[in-house]
């Protein structure tokens, strides 16, 4: 029997009730809120510029002049980032989470770990949240545990190599470039190994998938089931922002989004309040962004993708 042939009743036995940890986080962390949004805020520190894979929808650029999706206004050093946290906390008492979600991958450069060490020292009350594409997760799991990451998001867009090869062009892993299906096979294997390793360290893991119509929109149940089996506790589906090499694709319709979420929910708890955050967002997701008050000059760039 395939996963898609499972009845709802059978599937429900595979999806145990949310853990105590998830319930606890639900009131403290805006991206782990079950039910209604909890109005808590997060501050994203854009300290991770580089990436080691090439998603076809991604169009990153680090500069202060362009105004288009995929551009972030600035990259902070770890020391600058700590100063930003200090100023943000003074502006808003609702900030509970320091997150690092790009603009590239948090594990491709050492800056996210350096930043979390400084943040832990100075603001131990804040939850530390990291988002990654997962390629290096298993390799770096000990360091991740050592810096004390409380919540982890891994973006898994497919678990079938032929389909993932349509979403991702290439990876660079341990100094070697891989393309096509070979790259996809390695990425999937490394992501699932990373999720298993993080689960073994008792980390709370959320998996994000970008919903790409025509490629993975009928596959969300299979992806959700696979990551749940690996140890993920929460699932978030992010609708594609048509961009870069996927600019010609349609954005998912509301019906496609609803169908995908329902499909995932047969296997895993689904987060429903995602706001497609920028890599330098500050405040409650969906609420007023405090970035204008923190940064002297910030270029507006709606729809900038960050993994979240
Ligand atoms: Fe940031 Fe992501 Fe942590 Fe949240 S965002 S690193 S888990 S603190 Fe949240 Fe934004 Fe959606 Fe991400 S609403 S894009 S899920
Ligand atoms: Fe890298 Fe994220 Fe862009 Fe994918 S979306 S290429 S993981 S920065």
mmCIF file of C-alpha atoms and ligand atoms in Angstrom:
data_model
loop_
_atom_site.group_PDB
_atom_site.id
_atom_site.type_symbol
_atom_site.label_atom_id
_atom_site.label_comp_id
_atom_site.label_asym_id
_atom_site.label_seq_id
_atom_site.Cartn_x
_atom_site.Cartn_y
_atom_site.Cartn_z
ATOM 1 C CA UNK A 1 0.000 0.000 0.000
ATOM 2 C CA UNK A 2 1.368 3.451 -0.851
ATOM 3 C CA UNK A 3 1.166 6.368 1.513
ATOM 4 C CA UNK A 4 -1.427 8.053 -0.662
ATOM 5 C CA UNK A 5 -3.622 4.969 -0.388
ATOM 6 C CA UNK A 6 -3.718 5.105 3.392
ATOM 7 C CA UNK A 7 -7.115 5.897 4.801
ATOM 8 C CA UNK A 8 -7.456 8.851 7.147
ATOM 9 C CA UNK A 9 -8.091 6.479 10.026
ATOM 10 C CA UNK A 10 -4.934 4.516 9.317
ATOM 11 C CA UNK A 11 -2.951 7.692 8.817
ATOM 12 C CA UNK A 12 -4.062 9.124 12.148
ATOM 13 C CA UNK A 13 -2.257 6.297 13.912
ATOM 14 C CA UNK A 14 0.971 7.516 12.318
ATOM 15 C CA UNK A 15 0.508 11.053 13.571
ATOM 16 C CA UNK A 16 0.659 11.119 17.350
ATOM 17 C CA UNK A 17 -0.573 14.137 19.288
ATOM 18 C CA UNK A 18 1.865 17.076 19.440
ATOM 19 C CA UNK A 19 4.539 16.583 22.059
ATOM 20 C CA UNK A 20 4.667 18.497 25.322
ATOM 21 C CA UNK A 21 7.578 20.456 23.905
ATOM 22 C CA UNK A 22 5.481 21.539 20.924
ATOM 23 C CA UNK A 23 2.652 22.609 23.216
ATOM 24 C CA UNK A 24 5.104 24.581 25.321
ATOM 25 C CA UNK A 25 6.587 26.305 22.278
ATOM 26 C CA UNK A 26 3.134 27.035 20.920
ATOM 27 C CA UNK A 27 2.690 29.969 23.290
ATOM 28 C CA UNK A 28 6.273 31.259 23.080
ATOM 29 C CA UNK A 29 7.422 30.929 19.488
ATOM 30 C CA UNK A 30 5.459 32.593 16.663
ATOM 31 C CA UNK A 31 6.371 29.894 14.142
ATOM 32 C CA UNK A 32 5.350 27.014 16.389
ATOM 33 C CA UNK A 33 1.929 28.433 17.269
ATOM 34 C CA UNK A 34 -0.771 25.785 17.084
ATOM 35 C CA UNK A 35 -4.276 27.159 16.598
ATOM 36 C CA UNK A 36 -4.321 30.946 16.653
ATOM 37 C CA UNK A 37 -1.186 33.100 16.195
ATOM 38 C CA UNK A 38 0.402 33.797 19.581
ATOM 39 C CA UNK A 39 1.465 37.406 18.795
ATOM 40 C CA UNK A 40 5.040 36.763 19.889
ATOM 41 C CA UNK A 41 7.820 38.253 17.824
ATOM 42 C CA UNK A 42 11.052 37.091 16.246
ATOM 43 C CA UNK A 43 14.115 38.961 15.150
ATOM 44 C CA UNK A 44 15.904 37.603 12.113
ATOM 45 C CA UNK A 45 19.608 38.327 11.977
ATOM 46 C CA UNK A 46 20.853 38.373 8.366
ATOM 47 C CA UNK A 47 24.345 37.056 9.068
ATOM 48 C CA UNK A 48 24.524 34.110 6.641
ATOM 49 C CA UNK A 49 25.173 35.316 3.083
ATOM 50 C CA UNK A 50 26.450 32.184 1.328
ATOM 51 C CA UNK A 51 24.657 29.089 0.129
ATOM 52 C CA UNK A 52 25.762 25.623 -0.916
ATOM 53 C CA UNK A 53 22.816 24.626 -3.083
ATOM 54 C CA UNK A 54 20.929 26.272 -5.959
ATOM 55 C CA UNK A 55 17.138 26.318 -5.674
ATOM 56 C CA UNK A 56 15.629 27.311 -8.996
ATOM 57 C CA UNK A 57 13.230 29.805 -7.363
ATOM 58 C CA UNK A 58 15.975 31.596 -5.423
ATOM 59 C CA UNK A 59 17.421 34.904 -6.566
ATOM 60 C CA UNK A 60 19.593 36.245 -3.792
ATOM 61 C CA UNK A 61 21.548 39.430 -4.044
ATOM 62 C CA UNK A 62 23.242 41.425 -1.323
ATOM 63 C CA UNK A 63 23.177 45.131 -2.099
ATOM 64 C CA UNK A 64 21.612 48.405 -1.043
ATOM 65 C CA UNK A 65 20.242 49.625 -4.350
ATOM 66 C CA UNK A 66 18.169 46.981 -6.115
ATOM 67 C CA UNK A 67 14.528 46.660 -5.265
ATOM 68 C CA UNK A 68 13.401 43.221 -6.271
ATOM 69 C CA UNK A 69 12.595 39.906 -4.672
ATOM 70 C CA UNK A 70 15.602 38.062 -3.363
ATOM 71 C CA UNK A 71 17.572 41.169 -2.385
ATOM 72 C CA UNK A 72 18.425 41.786 1.237
ATOM 73 C CA UNK A 73 19.354 45.259 2.365
ATOM 74 C CA UNK A 74 22.366 44.262 4.380
ATOM 75 C CA UNK A 75 24.343 41.466 5.926
ATOM 76 C CA UNK A 76 25.374 41.894 9.550
ATOM 77 C CA UNK A 77 28.499 40.674 11.266
ATOM 78 C CA UNK A 78 27.857 38.621 14.415
ATOM 79 C CA UNK A 79 28.873 41.575 16.602
ATOM 80 C CA UNK A 80 26.610 43.988 14.727
ATOM 81 C CA UNK A 81 23.819 41.442 15.044
ATOM 82 C CA UNK A 82 24.062 41.391 18.831
ATOM 83 C CA UNK A 83 23.763 45.176 18.892
ATOM 84 C CA UNK A 84 20.632 44.903 16.738
ATOM 85 C CA UNK A 85 19.103 42.393 19.176
ATOM 86 C CA UNK A 86 19.761 44.750 22.070
ATOM 87 C CA UNK A 87 18.041 47.651 20.320
ATOM 88 C CA UNK A 88 15.122 45.500 19.172
ATOM 89 C CA UNK A 89 14.448 44.144 22.665
ATOM 90 C CA UNK A 90 14.274 47.718 23.960
ATOM 91 C CA UNK A 91 11.655 48.509 21.307
ATOM 92 C CA UNK A 92 9.485 45.433 21.812
ATOM 93 C CA UNK A 93 8.953 43.278 24.871
ATOM 94 C CA UNK A 94 7.117 40.717 22.721
ATOM 95 C CA UNK A 95 10.272 39.466 21.023
ATOM 96 C CA UNK A 96 10.895 35.924 22.225
ATOM 97 C CA UNK A 97 12.947 34.428 19.382
ATOM 98 C CA UNK A 98 16.272 35.219 17.762
ATOM 99 C CA UNK A 99 16.199 33.488 14.389
ATOM 100 C CA UNK A 100 18.758 33.138 11.639
ATOM 101 C CA UNK A 101 17.254 32.353 8.261
ATOM 102 C CA UNK A 102 19.616 33.600 5.640
ATOM 103 C CA UNK A 103 19.764 35.326 3.318
ATOM 104 C CA UNK A 104 21.749 32.189 2.339
ATOM 105 C CA UNK A 105 22.139 28.966 4.271
ATOM 106 C CA UNK A 106 23.000 29.163 7.956
ATOM 107 C CA UNK A 107 25.381 26.219 7.842
ATOM 108 C CA UNK A 108 27.275 27.238 4.687
ATOM 109 C CA UNK A 109 29.270 29.857 6.625
ATOM 110 C CA UNK A 110 30.320 29.972 10.308
ATOM 111 C CA UNK A 111 28.550 33.246 11.136
ATOM 112 C CA UNK A 112 25.275 31.826 12.434
ATOM 113 C CA UNK A 113 27.051 29.745 15.082
ATOM 114 C CA UNK A 114 29.250 32.702 16.032
ATOM 115 C CA UNK A 115 26.151 34.876 16.384
ATOM 116 C CA UNK A 116 24.225 32.333 18.455
ATOM 117 C CA UNK A 117 27.144 32.019 20.867
ATOM 118 C CA UNK A 118 27.124 35.787 21.427
ATOM 119 C CA UNK A 119 23.321 35.894 21.680
ATOM 120 C CA UNK A 120 23.264 33.053 24.208
ATOM 121 C CA UNK A 121 25.793 34.887 26.342
ATOM 122 C CA UNK A 122 24.002 38.216 26.326
ATOM 123 C CA UNK A 123 20.336 37.274 25.946
ATOM 124 C CA UNK A 124 19.935 33.794 27.430
ATOM 125 C CA UNK A 125 16.176 34.321 27.790
ATOM 126 C CA UNK A 126 15.659 34.403 24.014
ATOM 127 C CA UNK A 127 14.869 31.199 22.107
ATOM 128 C CA UNK A 128 17.459 30.512 19.420
ATOM 129 C CA UNK A 129 15.970 29.413 16.099
ATOM 130 C CA UNK A 130 17.870 28.337 13.007
ATOM 131 C CA UNK A 131 16.703 27.593 9.498
ATOM 132 C CA UNK A 132 18.756 25.546 7.037
ATOM 133 C CA UNK A 133 18.532 23.670 3.764
ATOM 134 C CA UNK A 134 19.881 20.711 5.724
ATOM 135 C CA UNK A 135 22.785 19.745 3.457
ATOM 136 C CA UNK A 136 25.308 20.142 6.288
ATOM 137 C CA UNK A 137 22.985 19.417 9.195
ATOM 138 C CA UNK A 138 24.232 15.936 10.027
ATOM 139 C CA UNK A 139 27.866 17.018 9.615
ATOM 140 C CA UNK A 140 27.423 19.956 12.011
ATOM 141 C CA UNK A 141 24.975 18.498 14.498
ATOM 142 C CA UNK A 142 27.419 18.470 17.421
ATOM 143 C CA UNK A 143 28.216 22.149 17.003
ATOM 144 C CA UNK A 144 24.522 22.890 16.635
ATOM 145 C CA UNK A 145 23.824 21.159 19.939
ATOM 146 C CA UNK A 146 26.757 22.926 21.574
ATOM 147 C CA UNK A 147 25.575 26.451 20.656
ATOM 148 C CA UNK A 148 22.146 25.557 22.021
ATOM 149 C CA UNK A 149 19.735 25.908 19.099
ATOM 150 C CA UNK A 150 16.227 25.524 20.566
ATOM 151 C CA UNK A 151 14.222 25.183 17.369
ATOM 152 C CA UNK A 152 15.343 24.104 13.951
ATOM 153 C CA UNK A 153 13.714 24.464 10.542
ATOM 154 C CA UNK A 154 14.852 22.305 7.641
ATOM 155 C CA UNK A 155 13.590 23.088 4.151
ATOM 156 C CA UNK A 156 12.797 19.816 2.369
ATOM 157 C CA UNK A 157 11.164 20.435 -0.986
ATOM 158 C CA UNK A 158 11.000 16.844 -2.228
ATOM 159 C CA UNK A 159 12.007 13.347 -1.200
ATOM 160 C CA UNK A 160 12.034 11.988 -4.760
ATOM 161 C CA UNK A 161 15.365 12.746 -6.516
ATOM 162 C CA UNK A 162 13.895 13.086 -10.026
ATOM 163 C CA UNK A 163 11.421 15.684 -8.806
ATOM 164 C CA UNK A 164 13.901 17.497 -6.569
ATOM 165 C CA UNK A 165 16.236 17.790 -9.570
ATOM 166 C CA UNK A 166 13.521 19.942 -11.153
ATOM 167 C CA UNK A 167 13.564 22.278 -8.129
ATOM 168 C CA UNK A 168 17.277 22.354 -7.337
ATOM 169 C CA UNK A 169 20.075 22.655 -9.909
ATOM 170 C CA UNK A 170 23.182 21.755 -7.932
ATOM 171 C CA UNK A 171 24.880 21.354 -4.583
ATOM 172 C CA UNK A 172 28.427 21.760 -3.344
ATOM 173 C CA UNK A 173 29.150 19.116 -0.733
ATOM 174 C CA UNK A 174 32.526 18.496 0.910
ATOM 175 C CA UNK A 175 34.259 20.529 -1.794
ATOM 176 C CA UNK A 176 32.637 18.788 -4.767
ATOM 177 C CA UNK A 177 30.017 20.074 -7.162
ATOM 178 C CA UNK A 178 27.104 17.760 -7.960
ATOM 179 C CA UNK A 179 24.273 18.438 -10.383
ATOM 180 C CA UNK A 180 20.950 16.947 -11.428
ATOM 181 C CA UNK A 181 19.670 13.734 -9.902
ATOM 182 C CA UNK A 182 22.986 12.944 -8.240
ATOM 183 C CA UNK A 183 22.824 16.269 -6.377
ATOM 184 C CA UNK A 184 19.206 15.636 -5.442
ATOM 185 C CA UNK A 185 19.961 12.157 -4.096
ATOM 186 C CA UNK A 186 22.731 13.480 -1.875
ATOM 187 C CA UNK A 187 20.663 16.421 -0.663
ATOM 188 C CA UNK A 188 17.677 14.247 0.293
ATOM 189 C CA UNK A 189 19.875 11.692 2.030
ATOM 190 C CA UNK A 190 21.740 14.405 3.950
ATOM 191 C CA UNK A 191 18.552 16.236 4.933
ATOM 192 C CA UNK A 192 16.922 13.102 6.338
ATOM 193 C CA UNK A 193 20.141 12.096 8.108
ATOM 194 C CA UNK A 194 20.285 15.611 9.575
ATOM 195 C CA UNK A 195 16.698 15.493 10.797
ATOM 196 C CA UNK A 196 17.332 12.098 12.411
ATOM 197 C CA UNK A 197 20.488 13.419 14.086
ATOM 198 C CA UNK A 198 18.716 16.545 15.351
ATOM 199 C CA UNK A 199 15.835 14.442 16.680
ATOM 200 C CA UNK A 200 18.344 12.227 18.485
ATOM 201 C CA UNK A 201 19.575 15.428 20.189
ATOM 202 C CA UNK A 202 15.982 16.197 21.248
ATOM 203 C CA UNK A 203 15.742 19.299 19.076
ATOM 204 C CA UNK A 204 12.330 20.520 18.001
ATOM 205 C CA UNK A 205 12.313 20.300 14.222
ATOM 206 C CA UNK A 206 9.974 22.017 11.806
ATOM 207 C CA UNK A 207 10.161 21.133 8.129
ATOM 208 C CA UNK A 208 9.298 23.685 5.467
ATOM 209 C CA UNK A 209 8.463 22.730 1.893
ATOM 210 C CA UNK A 210 8.071 25.221 -0.905
ATOM 211 C CA UNK A 211 4.912 24.202 -2.767
ATOM 212 C CA UNK A 212 5.778 24.174 -6.475
ATOM 213 C CA UNK A 213 2.739 23.588 -8.707
ATOM 214 C CA UNK A 214 3.268 20.773 -11.176
ATOM 215 C CA UNK A 215 6.260 19.367 -9.326
ATOM 216 C CA UNK A 216 5.463 18.630 -5.699
ATOM 217 C CA UNK A 217 1.883 19.847 -5.195
ATOM 218 C CA UNK A 218 0.512 16.287 -5.258
ATOM 219 C CA UNK A 219 3.356 14.982 -3.112
ATOM 220 C CA UNK A 220 3.059 16.929 0.126
ATOM 221 C CA UNK A 221 1.613 13.954 2.036
ATOM 222 C CA UNK A 222 4.553 11.760 1.043
ATOM 223 C CA UNK A 223 7.057 14.469 2.002
ATOM 224 C CA UNK A 224 5.303 15.139 5.320
ATOM 225 C CA UNK A 225 5.143 11.439 6.142
ATOM 226 C CA UNK A 226 8.836 10.946 5.320
ATOM 227 C CA UNK A 227 10.067 13.844 7.467
ATOM 228 C CA UNK A 228 7.761 12.853 10.310
ATOM 229 C CA UNK A 229 9.279 9.370 10.258
ATOM 230 C CA UNK A 230 12.740 10.967 10.389
ATOM 231 C CA UNK A 231 11.830 12.937 13.531
ATOM 232 C CA UNK A 232 10.231 16.254 12.522
ATOM 233 C CA UNK A 233 7.555 17.561 14.882
ATOM 234 C CA UNK A 234 5.910 20.274 12.795
ATOM 235 C CA UNK A 235 5.381 20.958 9.095
ATOM 236 C CA UNK A 236 4.968 24.209 7.197
ATOM 237 C CA UNK A 237 4.110 24.514 3.565
ATOM 238 C CA UNK A 238 5.343 27.706 1.858
ATOM 239 C CA UNK A 239 3.629 28.635 -1.436
ATOM 240 C CA UNK A 240 6.094 29.281 -4.260
ATOM 241 C CA UNK A 241 6.906 32.910 -5.013
ATOM 242 C CA UNK A 242 7.477 32.631 -8.798
ATOM 243 C CA UNK A 243 10.969 33.990 -9.220
ATOM 244 C CA UNK A 244 14.335 33.410 -10.901
ATOM 245 C CA UNK A 245 14.269 30.200 -12.997
ATOM 246 C CA UNK A 246 10.735 29.526 -11.769
ATOM 247 C CA UNK A 247 9.392 32.968 -12.655
ATOM 248 C CA UNK A 248 7.242 31.429 -15.397
ATOM 249 C CA UNK A 249 5.394 29.106 -13.011
ATOM 250 C CA UNK A 250 2.061 30.075 -11.480
ATOM 251 C CA UNK A 251 1.868 30.731 -7.753
ATOM 252 C CA UNK A 252 -0.158 28.008 -6.039
ATOM 253 C CA UNK A 253 -3.889 28.647 -5.834
ATOM 254 C CA UNK A 254 -5.733 28.714 -2.504
ATOM 255 C CA UNK A 255 -7.259 25.336 -3.393
ATOM 256 C CA UNK A 256 -3.801 23.844 -4.027
ATOM 257 C CA UNK A 257 -2.523 25.260 -0.733
ATOM 258 C CA UNK A 258 -5.514 23.925 1.211
ATOM 259 C CA UNK A 259 -5.207 20.517 -0.424
ATOM 260 C CA UNK A 260 -1.473 20.332 0.345
ATOM 261 C CA UNK A 261 -1.954 21.312 3.985
ATOM 262 C CA UNK A 262 -4.714 18.754 4.448
ATOM 263 C CA UNK A 263 -2.549 16.130 2.810
ATOM 264 C CA UNK A 264 0.324 16.887 5.219
ATOM 265 C CA UNK A 265 -1.973 17.022 8.223
ATOM 266 C CA UNK A 266 -2.785 13.325 7.868
ATOM 267 C CA UNK A 267 0.737 12.630 9.110
ATOM 268 C CA UNK A 268 2.102 15.600 11.045
ATOM 269 C CA UNK A 269 0.979 18.754 12.839
ATOM 270 C CA UNK A 270 0.846 21.643 10.373
ATOM 271 C CA UNK A 271 1.783 25.276 11.064
ATOM 272 C CA UNK A 272 -0.620 27.626 9.295
ATOM 273 C CA UNK A 273 0.523 31.177 10.023
ATOM 274 C CA UNK A 274 3.674 31.463 7.925
ATOM 275 C CA UNK A 275 4.336 34.941 6.552
ATOM 276 C CA UNK A 276 7.165 34.352 4.045
ATOM 277 C CA UNK A 277 9.532 36.328 6.248
ATOM 278 C CA UNK A 278 12.467 38.325 4.998
ATOM 279 C CA UNK A 279 15.895 37.395 6.263
ATOM 280 C CA UNK A 280 16.004 40.610 8.329
ATOM 281 C CA UNK A 281 12.415 40.708 9.665
ATOM 282 C CA UNK A 282 11.772 42.030 13.188
ATOM 283 C CA UNK A 283 8.494 41.761 15.108
ATOM 284 C CA UNK A 284 5.482 39.488 15.113
ATOM 285 C CA UNK A 285 5.099 37.721 11.742
ATOM 286 C CA UNK A 286 2.367 39.527 9.821
ATOM 287 C CA UNK A 287 2.482 42.544 12.159
ATOM 288 C CA UNK A 288 4.382 45.806 11.965
ATOM 289 C CA UNK A 289 8.015 45.276 11.060
ATOM 290 C CA UNK A 290 10.373 47.110 13.402
ATOM 291 C CA UNK A 291 13.249 47.082 10.932
ATOM 292 C CA UNK A 292 12.735 50.721 9.929
ATOM 293 C CA UNK A 293 13.352 51.774 13.512
ATOM 294 C CA UNK A 294 16.380 49.552 13.959
ATOM 295 C CA UNK A 295 18.262 50.045 10.739
ATOM 296 C CA UNK A 296 19.117 53.565 9.633
ATOM 297 C CA UNK A 297 18.278 52.802 6.040
ATOM 298 C CA UNK A 298 16.447 49.816 4.729
ATOM 299 C CA UNK A 299 15.424 49.305 1.164
ATOM 300 C CA UNK A 300 11.921 47.886 0.769
ATOM 301 C CA UNK A 301 11.859 44.525 -0.935
ATOM 302 C CA UNK A 302 8.622 42.674 -0.499
ATOM 303 C CA UNK A 303 8.496 38.921 -1.046
ATOM 304 C CA UNK A 304 12.164 38.332 -0.363
ATOM 305 C CA UNK A 305 12.447 34.652 0.301
ATOM 306 C CA UNK A 306 14.027 33.348 3.414
ATOM 307 C CA UNK A 307 13.817 29.733 4.419
ATOM 308 C CA UNK A 308 12.083 30.410 7.718
HETATM 309 FE FE1 LIG B 1 12.553 32.762 11.750
HETATM 310 FE FE2 LIG B 1 11.817 30.556 10.665
HETATM 311 FE FE3 LIG B 1 12.730 30.555 13.136
HETATM 312 FE FE4 LIG B 1 10.354 31.584 12.531
HETATM 313 S S1 LIG B 1 10.376 32.542 10.458
HETATM 314 S S2 LIG B 1 13.901 31.052 11.360
HETATM 315 S S3 LIG B 1 10.961 29.423 12.321
HETATM 316 S S4 LIG B 1 11.954 32.544 13.814
HETATM 317 FE FE5 LIG B 1 8.116 31.675 10.727
HETATM 318 FE FE6 LIG B 1 8.658 33.447 8.956
HETATM 319 FE FE7 LIG B 1 7.230 31.376 8.262
HETATM 320 FE FE8 LIG B 1 9.725 31.111 8.828
HETATM 321 S S5 LIG B 1 6.619 32.961 9.733
HETATM 322 S S6 LIG B 1 8.975 32.242 7.127
HETATM 323 S S7 LIG B 1 8.067 29.820 9.538
HETATM 324 FE FE1 LIG B 2 20.113 28.488 -0.850
HETATM 325 FE FE2 LIG B 2 17.862 29.089 0.408
HETATM 326 FE FE3 LIG B 2 18.348 30.143 -1.970
HETATM 327 FE FE4 LIG B 2 17.786 27.552 -1.760
HETATM 328 S S1 LIG B 2 16.373 29.268 -1.256
HETATM 329 S S2 LIG B 2 19.464 28.450 -2.972
HETATM 330 S S3 LIG B 2 18.744 27.025 0.174
HETATM 331 S S4 LIG B 2 19.504 30.536 -0.117
#
